[in-house]
mmCIF file of C-alpha atoms in Angstrom:
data_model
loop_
_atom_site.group_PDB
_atom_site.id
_atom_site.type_symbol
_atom_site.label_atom_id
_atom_site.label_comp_id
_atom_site.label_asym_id
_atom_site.label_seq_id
_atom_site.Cartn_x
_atom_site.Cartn_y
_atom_site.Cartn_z
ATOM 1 C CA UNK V 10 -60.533 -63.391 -33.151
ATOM 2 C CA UNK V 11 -62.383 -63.227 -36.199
ATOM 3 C CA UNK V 12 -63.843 -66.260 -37.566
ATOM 4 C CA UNK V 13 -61.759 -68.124 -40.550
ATOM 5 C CA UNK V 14 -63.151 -71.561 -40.443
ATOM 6 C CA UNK V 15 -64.827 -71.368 -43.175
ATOM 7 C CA UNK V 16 -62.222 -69.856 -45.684
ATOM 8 C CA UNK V 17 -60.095 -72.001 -47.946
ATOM 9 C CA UNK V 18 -56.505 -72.289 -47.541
ATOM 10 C CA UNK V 19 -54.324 -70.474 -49.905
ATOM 11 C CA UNK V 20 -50.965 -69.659 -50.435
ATOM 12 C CA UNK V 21 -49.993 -66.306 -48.430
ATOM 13 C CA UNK V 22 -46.478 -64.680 -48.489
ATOM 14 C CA UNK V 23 -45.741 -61.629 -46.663
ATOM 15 C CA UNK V 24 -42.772 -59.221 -46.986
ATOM 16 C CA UNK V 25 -42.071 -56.365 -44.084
ATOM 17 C CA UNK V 26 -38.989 -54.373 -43.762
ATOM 18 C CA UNK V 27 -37.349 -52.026 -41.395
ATOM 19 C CA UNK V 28 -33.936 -50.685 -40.499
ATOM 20 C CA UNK V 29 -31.790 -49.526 -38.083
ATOM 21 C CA UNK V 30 -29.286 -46.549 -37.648
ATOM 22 C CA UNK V 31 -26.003 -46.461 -35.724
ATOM 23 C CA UNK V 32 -23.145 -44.426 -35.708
ATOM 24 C CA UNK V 33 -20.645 -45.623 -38.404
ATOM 25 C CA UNK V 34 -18.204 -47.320 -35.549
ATOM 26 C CA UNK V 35 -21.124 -49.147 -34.226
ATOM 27 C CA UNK V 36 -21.380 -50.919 -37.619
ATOM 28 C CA UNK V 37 -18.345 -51.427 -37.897
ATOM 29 C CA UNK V 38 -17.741 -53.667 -34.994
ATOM 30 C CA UNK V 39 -21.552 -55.337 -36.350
ATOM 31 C CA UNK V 40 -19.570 -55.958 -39.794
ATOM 32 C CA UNK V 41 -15.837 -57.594 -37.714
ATOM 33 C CA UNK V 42 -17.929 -59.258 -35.347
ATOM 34 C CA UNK V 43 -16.257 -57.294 -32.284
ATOM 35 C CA UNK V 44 -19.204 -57.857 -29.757
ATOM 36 C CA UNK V 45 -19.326 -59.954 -26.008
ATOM 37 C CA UNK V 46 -22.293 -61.343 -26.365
ATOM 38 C CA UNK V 47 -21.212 -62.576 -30.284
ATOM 39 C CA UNK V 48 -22.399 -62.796 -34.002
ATOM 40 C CA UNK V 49 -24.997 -59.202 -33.654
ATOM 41 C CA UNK V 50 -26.433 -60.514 -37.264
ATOM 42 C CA UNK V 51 -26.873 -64.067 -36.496
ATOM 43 C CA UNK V 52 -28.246 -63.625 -33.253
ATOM 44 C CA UNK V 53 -30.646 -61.225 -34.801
ATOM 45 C CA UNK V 54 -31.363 -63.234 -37.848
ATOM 46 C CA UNK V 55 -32.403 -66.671 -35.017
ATOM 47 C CA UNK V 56 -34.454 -63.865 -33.004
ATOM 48 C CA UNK V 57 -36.462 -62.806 -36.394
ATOM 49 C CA UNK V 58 -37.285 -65.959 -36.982
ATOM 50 C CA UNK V 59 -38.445 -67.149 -32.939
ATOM 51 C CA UNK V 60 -40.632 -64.105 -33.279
ATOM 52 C CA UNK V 61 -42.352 -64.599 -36.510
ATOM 53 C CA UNK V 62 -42.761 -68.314 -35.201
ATOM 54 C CA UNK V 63 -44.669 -67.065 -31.432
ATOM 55 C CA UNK V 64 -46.565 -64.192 -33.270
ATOM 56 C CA UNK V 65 -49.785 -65.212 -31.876
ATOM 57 C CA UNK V 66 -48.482 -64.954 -28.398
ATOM 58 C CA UNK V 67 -47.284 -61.825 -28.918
ATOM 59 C CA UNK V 68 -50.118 -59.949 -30.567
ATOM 60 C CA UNK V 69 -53.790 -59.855 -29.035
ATOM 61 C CA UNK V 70 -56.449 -61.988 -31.485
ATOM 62 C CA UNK V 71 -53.818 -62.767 -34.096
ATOM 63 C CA UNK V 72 -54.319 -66.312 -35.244
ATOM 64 C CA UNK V 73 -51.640 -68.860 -34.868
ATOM 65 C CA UNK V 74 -50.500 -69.891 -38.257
ATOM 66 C CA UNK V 75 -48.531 -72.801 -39.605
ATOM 67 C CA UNK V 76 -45.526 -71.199 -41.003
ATOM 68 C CA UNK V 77 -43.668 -72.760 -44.033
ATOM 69 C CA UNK V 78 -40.840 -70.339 -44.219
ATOM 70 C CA UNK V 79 -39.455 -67.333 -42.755
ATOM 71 C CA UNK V 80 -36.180 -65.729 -43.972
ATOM 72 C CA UNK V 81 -34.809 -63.117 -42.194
ATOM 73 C CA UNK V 82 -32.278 -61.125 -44.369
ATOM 74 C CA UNK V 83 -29.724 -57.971 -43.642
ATOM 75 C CA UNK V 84 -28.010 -55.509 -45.692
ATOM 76 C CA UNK V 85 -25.505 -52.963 -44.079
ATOM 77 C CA UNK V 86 -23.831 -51.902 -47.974
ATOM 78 C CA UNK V 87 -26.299 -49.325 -48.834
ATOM 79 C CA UNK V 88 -25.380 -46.836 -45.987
ATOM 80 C CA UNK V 89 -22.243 -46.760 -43.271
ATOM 81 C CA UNK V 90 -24.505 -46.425 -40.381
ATOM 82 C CA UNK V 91 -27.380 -48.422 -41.310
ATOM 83 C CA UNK V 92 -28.508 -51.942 -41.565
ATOM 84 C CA UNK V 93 -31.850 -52.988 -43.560
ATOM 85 C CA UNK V 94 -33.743 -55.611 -42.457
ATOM 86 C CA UNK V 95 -36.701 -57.596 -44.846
ATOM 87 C CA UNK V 96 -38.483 -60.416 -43.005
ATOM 88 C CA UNK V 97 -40.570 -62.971 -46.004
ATOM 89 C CA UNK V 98 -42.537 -65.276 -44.445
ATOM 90 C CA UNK V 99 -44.949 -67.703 -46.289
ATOM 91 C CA UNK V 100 -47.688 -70.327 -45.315
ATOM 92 C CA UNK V 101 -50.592 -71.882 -47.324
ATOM 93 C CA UNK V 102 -53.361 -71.338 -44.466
ATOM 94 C CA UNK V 103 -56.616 -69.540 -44.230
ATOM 95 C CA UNK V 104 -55.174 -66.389 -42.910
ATOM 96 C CA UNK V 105 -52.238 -63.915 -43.812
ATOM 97 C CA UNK V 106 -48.866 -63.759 -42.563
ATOM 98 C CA UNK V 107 -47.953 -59.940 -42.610
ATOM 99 C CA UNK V 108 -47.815 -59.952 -39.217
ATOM 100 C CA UNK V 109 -45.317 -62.443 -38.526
ATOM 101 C CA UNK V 110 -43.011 -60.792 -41.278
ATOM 102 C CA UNK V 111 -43.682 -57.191 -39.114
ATOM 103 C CA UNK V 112 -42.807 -58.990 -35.705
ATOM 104 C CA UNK V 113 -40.139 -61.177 -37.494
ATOM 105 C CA UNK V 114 -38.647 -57.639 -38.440
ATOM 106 C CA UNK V 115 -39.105 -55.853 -35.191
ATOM 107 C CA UNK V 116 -37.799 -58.147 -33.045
ATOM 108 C CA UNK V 117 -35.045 -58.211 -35.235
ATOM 109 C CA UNK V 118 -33.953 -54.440 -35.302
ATOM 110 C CA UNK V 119 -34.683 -55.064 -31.346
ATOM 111 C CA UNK V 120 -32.122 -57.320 -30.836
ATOM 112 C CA UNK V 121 -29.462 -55.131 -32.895
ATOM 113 C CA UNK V 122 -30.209 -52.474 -30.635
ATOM 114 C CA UNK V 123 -29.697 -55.178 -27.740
ATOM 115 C CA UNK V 124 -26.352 -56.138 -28.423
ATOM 116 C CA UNK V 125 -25.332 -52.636 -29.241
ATOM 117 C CA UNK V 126 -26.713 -50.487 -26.576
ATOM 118 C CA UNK V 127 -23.655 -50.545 -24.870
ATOM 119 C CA UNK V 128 -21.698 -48.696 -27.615
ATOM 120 C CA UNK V 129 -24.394 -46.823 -29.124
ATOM 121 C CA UNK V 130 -27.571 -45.793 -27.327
ATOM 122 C CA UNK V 131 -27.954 -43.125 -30.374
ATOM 123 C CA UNK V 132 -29.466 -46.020 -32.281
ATOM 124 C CA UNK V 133 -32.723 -45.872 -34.446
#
């Protein structure tokens, strides 16, 4: 890992997004909630935020940072077989956070694809 002992802390805020397409049913049943294992936003939305939180376990020589927020947010509106995805996460620390928004997101668009598979393994 490289060596950030001697930097000073500053503020650092880090915004990553992604998305993920589905056939227009698959959303559909996202949107009504009309999924086994339950709420496919919610459940994605907790997962974001685990993995922006265990980011350092995740990825080789990434520091482990003291996270002061991460917001995981979703928009399905702009398309009818698509849903966005924009991780922000923030910390005042001697290191960046871009990563954790990037694994906040992935994880994220993983865990769509998770509870969807089983409609929709044309997902992207």
């Amino acid at each position: 890992m490289v060596d950030v002992g001697s930097k000073a802390e500053t503020e650092r805020v880090a915004v990553a997004g992604g998305s993920i397409t589905m056939q227009p049913e698959t959303l559909a049943l996202v949107r009504s909630g009309g999924f086994e294992k339950g709420d496919v936003i919610a459940v994605a939305r907790v997962a974001g935020v685990m993995a922006a939180k265990n980011t350092s376990n995740m990825i080789p020589l990434c520091h482990p940072l003291p996270l002061t927020q991460v917001v995981v947010e979703f928009d399905d509106t702009s398309s009818d077989d698509r849903i966005d995805i924009t991780a922000t996460t923030k910390t005042t620390y001697k290191t960046g956070v871009e990563m954790e928004a990037l694994t906040a997101v992935s994880v994220a668009a993983l865990t769509i694809y998770d509870m969807c598979k089983a409609v929709d393994r044309g997902m992207e």
